[in-house]
Amino acid sequence: MGQKTALYQQHLDMGGKIVDFSGWDMPLHYGSQKEEHLQVRASAGMFDVSHMTVVDVKGGDAKDYLRHLLANDVGRLNTSGKALYTGMLNEDGGVVDDLIVYAMGTPGSAGEWFRLVVNCGTRKKDLDWMDKHAARFEVAMTERPEMALVAVQGPQAIDKVGAVLADNQKSALAGLTVFHGAPAGEWFLARTGYTGEDGLEIMLPEADVSKFWQDLSAVGVKPCGLGARDTLRLEAGMNLYGSDMDERVSPLAANMGWSVAWEPEDRDFIGRKALEQQRLKGCPEKLVGLVLKERGVLRAHQKVIIEGVGEGEITSGSFAPSLGHSVALARVPAATATSAEVEMRGKRIKVSVVKPCFVRQGKQVFA
């Protein structure tokens, strides 16, 4: 038996098919992964993401510590609640983990602090890495296992969440812009997500989450499992740690270069020197999108052949319910252009090479 979130009984009561996910008993789906996927694209769906790890970082050196630890620059977080996506890198420039960091308190004041949300499968590794590099900073890190997390995603997500909130929570939600969060008592509402849709990620005490889940269900928000979460993020071109990048993969080879803050030049973040060398020499690989409109499903680890250029490998692939055909992310040689072949069942199947994003807000974004 794995670890269980505070919503475990609700998952069983709603017919969730429970599977092991990085040591957690989590719902894969509630009957139809495809229907859950399309529900998020058309209306709103809710995901239990309480297995994620929340870490609060406080202390006089909190900002300096995170500016050293992370490839993106928390110095850019100049308003309370503002968030950024970043990689946490090793000295060779590989991705230890990817995460979201929020500015809390009042930026620039003595009360400034930060909240990080990291992957559950890398929890121990991440905390050990963070502790290792905290030694020379005046900083205190507190894990928040008592916090539950619920993601509500889709074009109707914000309206439906607003319909079940208390007045003080509605005030926090009002005017909330993309990639910003706001506290409401012990709750924290953030306009972030992992589906390519608008929506919210809500952190709240475990004691409150069962009622919140039931209230959302009562206004038509459908529960969704890990299966739909994976196909939604794939359609949106969002990386999955351990598949599309890991400690051996540079963010420059994982379509994460945009999340590396090179300025100011004197910010010495972990992995900077290795990335600078890669950038100077030219990264030999890149992450691209593959589109297969014929029958068949692209899967991870299938070989990608680019005639006259070389070979690559699919890192994530699946049938895309929003499109009606298969798509994939693949790491290929940097010289790869607009076409390739994938080795499937002993045959070479032609695929189109596109930018690694397929669907945003329910619409196809590639030509």
mmCIF file of C-alpha atoms in Angstrom:
data_model
loop_
_atom_site.group_PDB
_atom_site.id
_atom_site.type_symbol
_atom_site.label_atom_id
_atom_site.label_comp_id
_atom_site.label_asym_id
_atom_site.label_seq_id
_atom_site.Cartn_x
_atom_site.Cartn_y
_atom_site.Cartn_z
ATOM 1 C CA MET A 1 0.000 0.000 0.000
ATOM 2 C CA GLY A 2 1.238 3.458 -0.880
ATOM 3 C CA GLN A 3 0.777 6.839 0.734
ATOM 4 C CA LYS A 4 -2.712 8.288 0.504
ATOM 5 C CA THR A 5 -3.921 11.850 0.117
ATOM 6 C CA ALA A 6 -6.779 13.260 2.181
ATOM 7 C CA LEU A 7 -9.055 12.664 -0.838
ATOM 8 C CA TYR A 8 -8.368 8.926 -1.136
ATOM 9 C CA GLN A 9 -11.842 7.890 0.060
ATOM 10 C CA GLN A 10 -13.476 10.360 -2.328
ATOM 11 C CA HIS A 11 -11.561 8.789 -5.199
ATOM 12 C CA LEU A 12 -12.883 5.359 -4.233
ATOM 13 C CA ASP A 13 -16.431 6.651 -3.771
ATOM 14 C CA MET A 14 -16.366 8.249 -7.221
ATOM 15 C CA GLY A 15 -15.147 5.075 -8.901
ATOM 16 C CA GLY A 16 -11.495 5.995 -9.303
ATOM 17 C CA LYS A 17 -9.154 3.284 -10.576
ATOM 18 C CA ILE A 18 -6.277 3.466 -8.097
ATOM 19 C CA VAL A 19 -2.671 2.890 -9.211
ATOM 20 C CA ASP A 20 0.750 3.388 -7.666
ATOM 21 C CA PHE A 21 2.366 6.680 -8.642
ATOM 22 C CA SER A 22 5.794 7.283 -7.107
ATOM 23 C CA GLY A 23 4.690 5.573 -3.893
ATOM 24 C CA TRP A 24 1.248 7.212 -3.769
ATOM 25 C CA ASP A 25 -2.135 5.536 -4.317
ATOM 26 C CA MET A 26 -3.647 7.844 -6.924
ATOM 27 C CA PRO A 27 -6.580 7.686 -9.384
ATOM 28 C CA LEU A 28 -5.625 6.856 -12.980
ATOM 29 C CA HIS A 29 -9.151 7.605 -14.198
ATOM 30 C CA TYR A 30 -12.787 7.415 -13.098
ATOM 31 C CA GLY A 31 -14.039 5.305 -15.996
ATOM 32 C CA SER A 32 -12.881 7.079 -19.152
ATOM 33 C CA GLN A 33 -9.571 8.867 -19.511
ATOM 34 C CA LYS A 34 -10.667 10.291 -22.868
ATOM 35 C CA GLU A 35 -13.900 11.761 -21.452
ATOM 36 C CA GLU A 36 -11.976 13.357 -18.572
ATOM 37 C CA HIS A 37 -9.486 14.862 -21.012
ATOM 38 C CA LEU A 38 -12.241 16.342 -23.191
ATOM 39 C CA GLN A 39 -14.114 17.585 -20.108
ATOM 40 C CA VAL A 40 -11.131 19.765 -19.210
ATOM 41 C CA ARG A 41 -10.862 21.126 -22.742
ATOM 42 C CA ALA A 42 -14.606 21.912 -22.928
ATOM 43 C CA SER A 43 -15.571 22.876 -19.371
ATOM 44 C CA ALA A 44 -13.695 22.095 -16.143
ATOM 45 C CA GLY A 45 -12.094 19.146 -14.427
ATOM 46 C CA MET A 46 -10.461 18.720 -11.026
ATOM 47 C CA PHE A 47 -7.315 16.842 -10.129
ATOM 48 C CA ASP A 48 -6.007 15.782 -6.736
ATOM 49 C CA VAL A 49 -2.348 16.837 -6.808
ATOM 50 C CA SER A 50 -1.806 16.638 -3.046
ATOM 51 C CA HIS A 51 1.071 14.218 -3.641
ATOM 52 C CA MET A 52 3.180 17.177 -4.805
ATOM 53 C CA THR A 53 5.661 18.586 -2.302
ATOM 54 C CA VAL A 54 5.222 22.127 -0.951
ATOM 55 C CA VAL A 55 8.279 23.776 0.638
ATOM 56 C CA ASP A 56 8.345 27.248 2.219
ATOM 57 C CA VAL A 57 11.687 29.048 2.136
ATOM 58 C CA LYS A 58 12.230 31.867 4.626
ATOM 59 C CA GLY A 59 15.117 33.755 6.203
ATOM 60 C CA GLY A 60 17.288 36.781 5.565
ATOM 61 C CA ASP A 61 19.085 35.075 2.657
ATOM 62 C CA ALA A 62 16.025 33.389 1.101
ATOM 63 C CA LYS A 63 16.192 35.392 -2.123
ATOM 64 C CA ASP A 64 19.978 35.086 -2.507
ATOM 65 C CA TYR A 65 19.767 31.364 -1.812
ATOM 66 C CA LEU A 66 17.121 30.760 -4.486
ATOM 67 C CA ARG A 67 18.941 32.989 -6.987
ATOM 68 C CA HIS A 68 21.887 30.608 -6.573
ATOM 69 C CA LEU A 69 19.851 27.388 -6.473
ATOM 70 C CA LEU A 70 17.552 27.970 -9.480
ATOM 71 C CA ALA A 71 18.202 28.646 -13.164
ATOM 72 C CA ASN A 72 15.430 31.219 -13.383
ATOM 73 C CA ASP A 73 15.796 34.367 -11.289
ATOM 74 C CA VAL A 74 13.465 34.913 -8.331
ATOM 75 C CA GLY A 75 14.722 38.496 -8.335
ATOM 76 C CA ARG A 76 12.179 39.000 -11.128
ATOM 77 C CA LEU A 77 9.333 38.253 -8.706
ATOM 78 C CA ASN A 78 8.599 41.855 -7.823
ATOM 79 C CA THR A 79 4.972 41.509 -6.701
ATOM 80 C CA SER A 80 3.495 39.330 -3.976
ATOM 81 C CA GLY A 81 2.061 36.096 -5.365
ATOM 82 C CA LYS A 82 3.903 36.248 -8.679
ATOM 83 C CA ALA A 83 5.154 32.841 -9.864
ATOM 84 C CA LEU A 84 7.815 31.536 -12.186
ATOM 85 C CA TYR A 85 8.722 28.180 -13.673
ATOM 86 C CA THR A 86 12.317 27.030 -13.369
ATOM 87 C CA GLY A 87 14.731 24.172 -13.420
ATOM 88 C CA MET A 88 16.891 23.288 -10.431
ATOM 89 C CA LEU A 89 20.153 22.193 -12.033
ATOM 90 C CA ASN A 90 23.265 20.259 -11.088
ATOM 91 C CA GLU A 91 26.806 21.474 -11.795
ATOM 92 C CA ASP A 92 26.807 19.761 -15.214
ATOM 93 C CA GLY A 93 23.662 21.626 -16.230
ATOM 94 C CA GLY A 94 21.349 18.617 -15.887
ATOM 95 C CA VAL A 95 17.855 19.065 -14.460
ATOM 96 C CA VAL A 96 17.574 17.898 -10.842
ATOM 97 C CA ASP A 97 13.880 18.844 -10.989
ATOM 98 C CA ASP A 98 11.528 21.396 -12.488
ATOM 99 C CA LEU A 99 9.265 23.393 -10.210
ATOM 100 C CA ILE A 100 7.107 26.463 -9.603
ATOM 101 C CA VAL A 101 8.201 29.137 -7.131
ATOM 102 C CA TYR A 102 5.909 31.853 -5.732
ATOM 103 C CA ALA A 103 6.922 35.145 -4.114
ATOM 104 C CA MET A 104 5.204 35.427 -0.737
ATOM 105 C CA GLY A 105 5.018 38.276 1.731
ATOM 106 C CA THR A 106 6.146 41.661 0.370
ATOM 107 C CA PRO A 107 9.016 41.456 -2.155
ATOM 108 C CA GLY A 108 12.022 43.463 -1.051
ATOM 109 C CA SER A 109 10.885 43.647 2.572
ATOM 110 C CA ALA A 110 12.141 41.852 5.657
ATOM 111 C CA GLY A 111 9.019 39.684 5.497
ATOM 112 C CA GLU A 112 9.701 38.403 1.999
ATOM 113 C CA TRP A 113 9.637 34.611 1.569
ATOM 114 C CA PHE A 114 8.999 32.009 -1.127
ATOM 115 C CA ARG A 115 6.910 28.893 -1.706
ATOM 116 C CA LEU A 116 8.142 26.069 -3.941
ATOM 117 C CA VAL A 117 6.079 23.197 -5.380
ATOM 118 C CA VAL A 118 8.213 20.259 -6.532
ATOM 119 C CA ASN A 119 7.529 16.798 -7.933
ATOM 120 C CA CYS A 120 6.587 14.008 -5.539
ATOM 121 C CA GLY A 121 8.780 11.420 -7.264
ATOM 122 C CA THR A 122 11.873 13.538 -6.634
ATOM 123 C CA ARG A 123 10.952 14.738 -3.149
ATOM 124 C CA LYS A 124 13.842 13.242 -1.155
ATOM 125 C CA LYS A 125 16.419 14.033 -3.821
ATOM 126 C CA ASP A 126 15.178 17.614 -4.079
ATOM 127 C CA LEU A 127 15.141 18.218 -0.324
ATOM 128 C CA ASP A 128 18.626 16.731 0.062
ATOM 129 C CA TRP A 129 19.917 18.931 -2.779
ATOM 130 C CA MET A 130 18.310 22.025 -1.306
ATOM 131 C CA ASP A 131 19.738 21.279 2.137
ATOM 132 C CA LYS A 132 23.203 20.692 0.704
ATOM 133 C CA HIS A 133 23.311 24.123 -0.919
ATOM 134 C CA ALA A 134 21.685 25.989 1.966
ATOM 135 C CA ALA A 135 24.671 25.671 4.297
ATOM 136 C CA ARG A 136 26.209 29.086 3.561
ATOM 137 C CA PHE A 137 22.910 30.967 3.606
ATOM 138 C CA GLU A 138 20.717 32.187 6.435
ATOM 139 C CA VAL A 139 17.652 30.290 5.338
ATOM 140 C CA ALA A 140 15.008 27.991 6.822
ATOM 141 C CA MET A 141 13.026 25.472 4.766
ATOM 142 C CA THR A 142 9.751 23.977 5.945
ATOM 143 C CA GLU A 143 7.932 21.180 4.162
ATOM 144 C CA ARG A 144 4.133 21.535 4.322
ATOM 145 C CA PRO A 145 2.665 17.998 4.288
ATOM 146 C CA GLU A 146 -0.521 19.247 5.960
ATOM 147 C CA MET A 147 -1.421 21.174 2.800
ATOM 148 C CA ALA A 148 -3.634 19.558 0.155
ATOM 149 C CA LEU A 149 -3.506 20.659 -3.484
ATOM 150 C CA VAL A 150 -6.372 20.634 -5.963
ATOM 151 C CA ALA A 151 -5.997 21.702 -9.607
ATOM 152 C CA VAL A 152 -9.161 22.884 -11.362
ATOM 153 C CA GLN A 153 -8.557 23.337 -15.073
ATOM 154 C CA GLY A 154 -10.594 24.312 -18.123
ATOM 155 C CA PRO A 155 -12.351 27.312 -19.688
ATOM 156 C CA GLN A 156 -15.040 27.304 -16.974
ATOM 157 C CA ALA A 157 -12.674 26.517 -14.087
ATOM 158 C CA ILE A 158 -12.410 29.979 -12.556
ATOM 159 C CA ASP A 159 -16.165 30.613 -12.654
ATOM 160 C CA LYS A 160 -16.948 27.234 -11.115
ATOM 161 C CA VAL A 161 -14.356 27.616 -8.363
ATOM 162 C CA GLY A 162 -15.676 31.110 -7.630
ATOM 163 C CA ALA A 163 -19.168 29.672 -7.181
ATOM 164 C CA VAL A 164 -18.105 27.597 -4.159
ATOM 165 C CA LEU A 165 -15.701 29.975 -2.392
ATOM 166 C CA ALA A 166 -16.282 31.980 0.752
ATOM 167 C CA ASP A 167 -16.328 35.783 0.418
ATOM 168 C CA ASN A 168 -12.708 36.285 1.494
ATOM 169 C CA GLN A 169 -11.599 33.624 -0.980
ATOM 170 C CA LYS A 170 -13.603 35.225 -3.786
ATOM 171 C CA SER A 171 -11.818 38.496 -3.021
ATOM 172 C CA ALA A 172 -8.457 36.754 -3.430
ATOM 173 C CA LEU A 173 -9.592 35.253 -6.718
ATOM 174 C CA ALA A 174 -10.905 38.521 -8.139
ATOM 175 C CA GLY A 175 -8.407 40.123 -10.498
ATOM 176 C CA LEU A 176 -5.965 37.203 -10.244
ATOM 177 C CA THR A 177 -3.854 37.176 -13.405
ATOM 178 C CA VAL A 178 -2.073 34.265 -15.072
ATOM 179 C CA PHE A 179 0.951 32.993 -13.111
ATOM 180 C CA HIS A 180 -0.027 34.856 -9.971
ATOM 181 C CA GLY A 181 -1.382 33.606 -6.667
ATOM 182 C CA ALA A 182 -3.014 35.154 -3.618
ATOM 183 C CA PRO A 183 -3.576 34.005 -0.020
ATOM 184 C CA ALA A 184 -7.049 33.741 1.518
ATOM 185 C CA GLY A 185 -6.581 32.875 5.166
ATOM 186 C CA GLU A 186 -4.924 29.455 5.231
ATOM 187 C CA TRP A 187 -5.714 28.918 1.548
ATOM 188 C CA PHE A 188 -3.556 29.956 -1.416
ATOM 189 C CA LEU A 189 -5.138 30.286 -4.860
ATOM 190 C CA ALA A 190 -2.841 30.371 -7.896
ATOM 191 C CA ARG A 191 -3.702 30.838 -11.561
ATOM 192 C CA THR A 192 -1.336 28.150 -12.753
ATOM 193 C CA GLY A 193 -1.718 24.657 -14.188
ATOM 194 C CA TYR A 194 -0.368 21.750 -16.212
ATOM 195 C CA THR A 195 -2.959 21.284 -18.956
ATOM 196 C CA GLY A 196 -2.673 24.137 -21.473
ATOM 197 C CA GLU A 197 -5.986 25.519 -20.192
ATOM 198 C CA ASP A 198 -6.792 28.401 -17.899
ATOM 199 C CA GLY A 199 -7.491 27.388 -14.334
ATOM 200 C CA LEU A 200 -6.329 27.319 -10.754
ATOM 201 C CA GLU A 201 -4.148 25.357 -8.389
ATOM 202 C CA ILE A 202 -5.442 25.689 -4.831
ATOM 203 C CA MET A 203 -3.398 24.882 -1.729
ATOM 204 C CA LEU A 204 -5.536 24.417 1.358
ATOM 205 C CA PRO A 205 -5.510 22.601 4.715
ATOM 206 C CA GLU A 206 -6.250 18.876 4.488
ATOM 207 C CA ALA A 207 -9.169 19.431 6.893
ATOM 208 C CA ASP A 208 -10.896 21.572 4.232
ATOM 209 C CA VAL A 209 -10.218 19.600 1.080
ATOM 210 C CA SER A 210 -12.970 16.947 1.194
ATOM 211 C CA LYS A 211 -15.743 19.553 1.418
ATOM 212 C CA PHE A 212 -14.095 21.638 -1.308
ATOM 213 C CA TRP A 213 -13.920 18.581 -3.586
ATOM 214 C CA GLN A 214 -17.570 17.751 -2.974
ATOM 215 C CA ASP A 215 -18.633 21.373 -3.489
ATOM 216 C CA LEU A 216 -16.837 21.443 -6.833
ATOM 217 C CA SER A 217 -18.511 18.201 -7.845
ATOM 218 C CA ALA A 218 -21.908 19.679 -6.973
ATOM 219 C CA VAL A 219 -21.405 22.534 -9.474
ATOM 220 C CA GLY A 220 -20.400 20.196 -12.281
ATOM 221 C CA VAL A 221 -16.628 19.942 -12.001
ATOM 222 C CA LYS A 222 -15.721 16.363 -12.930
ATOM 223 C CA PRO A 223 -12.919 14.428 -11.199
ATOM 224 C CA CYS A 224 -9.993 13.584 -13.475
ATOM 225 C CA GLY A 225 -7.101 11.178 -12.991
ATOM 226 C CA LEU A 226 -3.429 10.909 -13.822
ATOM 227 C CA GLY A 227 -4.146 9.557 -17.299
ATOM 228 C CA ALA A 228 -5.961 12.676 -18.501
ATOM 229 C CA ARG A 229 -3.420 14.889 -16.731
ATOM 230 C CA ASP A 230 -0.674 13.261 -18.802
ATOM 231 C CA THR A 231 -2.400 13.544 -22.199
ATOM 232 C CA LEU A 232 -3.419 17.145 -21.464
ATOM 233 C CA ARG A 233 0.107 18.221 -20.562
ATOM 234 C CA LEU A 234 1.494 16.354 -23.611
ATOM 235 C CA GLU A 235 -0.885 18.161 -25.957
ATOM 236 C CA ALA A 236 0.248 21.417 -24.332
ATOM 237 C CA GLY A 237 3.912 20.506 -24.894
ATOM 238 C CA MET A 238 4.711 20.506 -21.185
ATOM 239 C CA ASN A 239 7.587 18.344 -19.994
ATOM 240 C CA LEU A 240 7.260 15.416 -17.623
ATOM 241 C CA TYR A 241 10.223 14.995 -15.291
ATOM 242 C CA GLY A 242 11.928 11.628 -15.770
ATOM 243 C CA SER A 243 10.635 11.337 -19.334
ATOM 244 C CA ASP A 244 11.406 14.559 -21.198
ATOM 245 C CA MET A 245 14.271 15.676 -18.988
ATOM 246 C CA ASP A 246 16.292 14.518 -15.997
ATOM 247 C CA GLU A 247 19.706 14.962 -14.383
ATOM 248 C CA ARG A 248 21.465 13.972 -17.608
ATOM 249 C CA VAL A 249 19.582 16.445 -19.807
ATOM 250 C CA SER A 250 20.293 20.159 -20.146
ATOM 251 C CA PRO A 251 17.355 22.593 -20.182
ATOM 252 C CA LEU A 252 18.747 23.733 -23.554
ATOM 253 C CA ALA A 253 18.016 20.231 -24.896
ATOM 254 C CA ALA A 254 14.589 20.048 -23.230
ATOM 255 C CA ASN A 255 12.861 23.151 -24.626
ATOM 256 C CA MET A 256 13.448 24.878 -21.280
ATOM 257 C CA GLY A 257 15.973 27.468 -22.450
ATOM 258 C CA TRP A 258 13.345 30.189 -21.991
ATOM 259 C CA SER A 259 13.327 29.436 -18.251
ATOM 260 C CA VAL A 260 17.054 30.191 -17.826
ATOM 261 C CA ALA A 261 17.702 33.797 -16.752
ATOM 262 C CA TRP A 262 21.096 34.813 -18.153
ATOM 263 C CA GLU A 263 20.900 38.378 -16.871
ATOM 264 C CA PRO A 264 22.449 39.722 -14.759
ATOM 265 C CA GLU A 265 25.703 38.158 -15.892
ATOM 266 C CA ASP A 266 27.152 38.038 -12.367
ATOM 267 C CA ARG A 267 24.375 35.799 -10.965
ATOM 268 C CA ASP A 268 26.225 32.541 -10.229
ATOM 269 C CA PHE A 269 23.460 29.939 -10.312
ATOM 270 C CA ILE A 270 24.281 26.236 -10.110
ATOM 271 C CA GLY A 271 24.964 24.832 -13.586
ATOM 272 C CA ARG A 272 25.557 28.233 -15.203
ATOM 273 C CA LYS A 273 29.109 27.531 -16.375
ATOM 274 C CA ALA A 274 28.105 24.258 -18.014
ATOM 275 C CA LEU A 275 25.144 25.898 -19.770
ATOM 276 C CA GLU A 276 27.307 28.766 -20.996
ATOM 277 C CA GLN A 277 29.680 26.275 -22.596
ATOM 278 C CA GLN A 278 26.760 24.475 -24.238
ATOM 279 C CA ARG A 279 25.363 27.738 -25.535
ATOM 280 C CA LEU A 280 28.763 28.790 -26.870
ATOM 281 C CA LYS A 281 29.365 25.511 -28.690
ATOM 282 C CA GLY A 282 25.756 25.009 -29.706
ATOM 283 C CA CYS A 283 23.559 22.391 -28.062
ATOM 284 C CA PRO A 284 23.684 19.232 -30.236
ATOM 285 C CA GLU A 285 20.086 18.200 -29.432
ATOM 286 C CA LYS A 286 16.659 19.770 -29.157
ATOM 287 C CA LEU A 287 13.181 18.744 -28.054
ATOM 288 C CA VAL A 288 10.595 18.829 -30.847
ATOM 289 C CA GLY A 289 7.010 17.845 -31.420
ATOM 290 C CA LEU A 290 6.042 14.959 -33.694
ATOM 291 C CA VAL A 291 2.653 14.593 -35.384
ATOM 292 C CA LEU A 292 1.314 11.316 -36.791
ATOM 293 C CA LYS A 293 -2.038 11.683 -38.550
ATOM 294 C CA GLU A 294 -2.117 8.105 -39.841
ATOM 295 C CA ARG A 295 -3.210 5.174 -37.724
ATOM 296 C CA GLY A 296 -0.855 4.230 -34.917
ATOM 297 C CA VAL A 297 0.277 5.641 -31.595
ATOM 298 C CA LEU A 298 3.644 7.218 -30.913
ATOM 299 C CA ARG A 299 5.203 5.905 -27.704
ATOM 300 C CA ALA A 300 8.169 6.780 -25.503
ATOM 301 C CA HIS A 301 11.520 5.256 -26.489
ATOM 302 C CA GLN A 302 10.612 4.665 -30.124
ATOM 303 C CA LYS A 303 13.512 5.513 -32.422
ATOM 304 C CA VAL A 304 13.311 8.646 -34.573
ATOM 305 C CA ILE A 305 15.278 8.624 -37.850
ATOM 306 C CA ILE A 306 16.159 11.851 -39.661
ATOM 307 C CA GLU A 307 17.594 11.040 -43.085
ATOM 308 C CA GLY A 308 21.056 12.524 -43.548
ATOM 309 C CA VAL A 309 21.086 13.967 -40.025
ATOM 310 C CA GLY A 310 20.997 11.158 -37.454
ATOM 311 C CA GLU A 311 18.716 9.554 -34.911
ATOM 312 C CA GLY A 312 16.727 10.593 -31.876
ATOM 313 C CA GLU A 313 14.186 9.144 -29.469
ATOM 314 C CA ILE A 314 10.612 9.834 -28.441
ATOM 315 C CA THR A 315 10.502 10.954 -24.810
ATOM 316 C CA SER A 316 6.673 11.161 -24.436
ATOM 317 C CA GLY A 317 3.982 10.019 -26.837
ATOM 318 C CA SER A 318 0.281 9.205 -26.868
ATOM 319 C CA PHE A 319 -2.995 9.481 -28.726
ATOM 320 C CA ALA A 320 -4.179 13.102 -28.443
ATOM 321 C CA PRO A 321 -7.937 13.143 -27.728
ATOM 322 C CA SER A 322 -8.326 16.816 -28.660
ATOM 323 C CA LEU A 323 -6.842 16.180 -32.108
ATOM 324 C CA GLY A 324 -7.938 12.646 -32.940
ATOM 325 C CA HIS A 325 -4.456 11.416 -33.755
ATOM 326 C CA SER A 326 -1.111 10.751 -32.092
ATOM 327 C CA VAL A 327 1.536 13.283 -31.034
ATOM 328 C CA ALA A 328 4.853 13.028 -29.235
ATOM 329 C CA LEU A 329 7.804 14.910 -27.824
ATOM 330 C CA ALA A 330 11.182 13.723 -29.070
ATOM 331 C CA ARG A 331 14.826 14.592 -28.500
ATOM 332 C CA VAL A 332 16.543 14.789 -31.871
ATOM 333 C CA PRO A 333 19.709 16.243 -33.440
ATOM 334 C CA ALA A 334 19.685 20.045 -33.589
ATOM 335 C CA ALA A 335 19.797 20.012 -37.409
ATOM 336 C CA THR A 336 16.422 18.239 -37.651
ATOM 337 C CA ALA A 337 14.033 20.179 -39.894
ATOM 338 C CA THR A 338 10.355 19.479 -40.635
ATOM 339 C CA SER A 339 10.123 15.740 -41.252
ATOM 340 C CA ALA A 340 11.349 12.472 -39.798
ATOM 341 C CA GLU A 341 10.481 8.795 -39.534
ATOM 342 C CA VAL A 342 9.611 6.772 -36.454
ATOM 343 C CA GLU A 343 10.399 3.089 -36.162
ATOM 344 C CA MET A 344 7.149 1.304 -35.274
ATOM 345 C CA ARG A 345 6.710 -2.467 -35.321
ATOM 346 C CA GLY A 346 9.666 -2.923 -37.647
ATOM 347 C CA LYS A 347 8.478 -0.263 -40.109
ATOM 348 C CA ARG A 348 9.444 3.354 -40.671
ATOM 349 C CA ILE A 349 6.464 5.687 -40.399
ATOM 350 C CA LYS A 350 6.673 9.296 -41.629
ATOM 351 C CA VAL A 351 5.878 12.048 -39.115
ATOM 352 C CA SER A 352 5.844 15.837 -39.210
ATOM 353 C CA VAL A 353 8.218 17.769 -36.970
ATOM 354 C CA VAL A 354 6.660 20.845 -35.314
ATOM 355 C CA LYS A 355 7.306 23.137 -32.376
ATOM 356 C CA PRO A 356 6.781 21.175 -29.131
ATOM 357 C CA CYS A 357 3.267 22.423 -28.441
ATOM 358 C CA PHE A 358 0.106 21.037 -30.013
ATOM 359 C CA VAL A 359 -2.958 22.452 -28.190
ATOM 360 C CA ARG A 360 -3.545 25.633 -26.180
ATOM 361 C CA GLN A 361 -6.910 26.542 -24.697
ATOM 362 C CA GLY A 362 -8.582 23.814 -26.713
ATOM 363 C CA LYS A 363 -7.189 24.890 -30.091
ATOM 364 C CA GLN A 364 -4.577 23.291 -32.345
ATOM 365 C CA VAL A 365 -1.499 25.510 -32.524
ATOM 366 C CA PHE A 366 0.670 23.776 -35.149
ATOM 367 C CA ALA A 367 0.276 24.161 -38.905
#
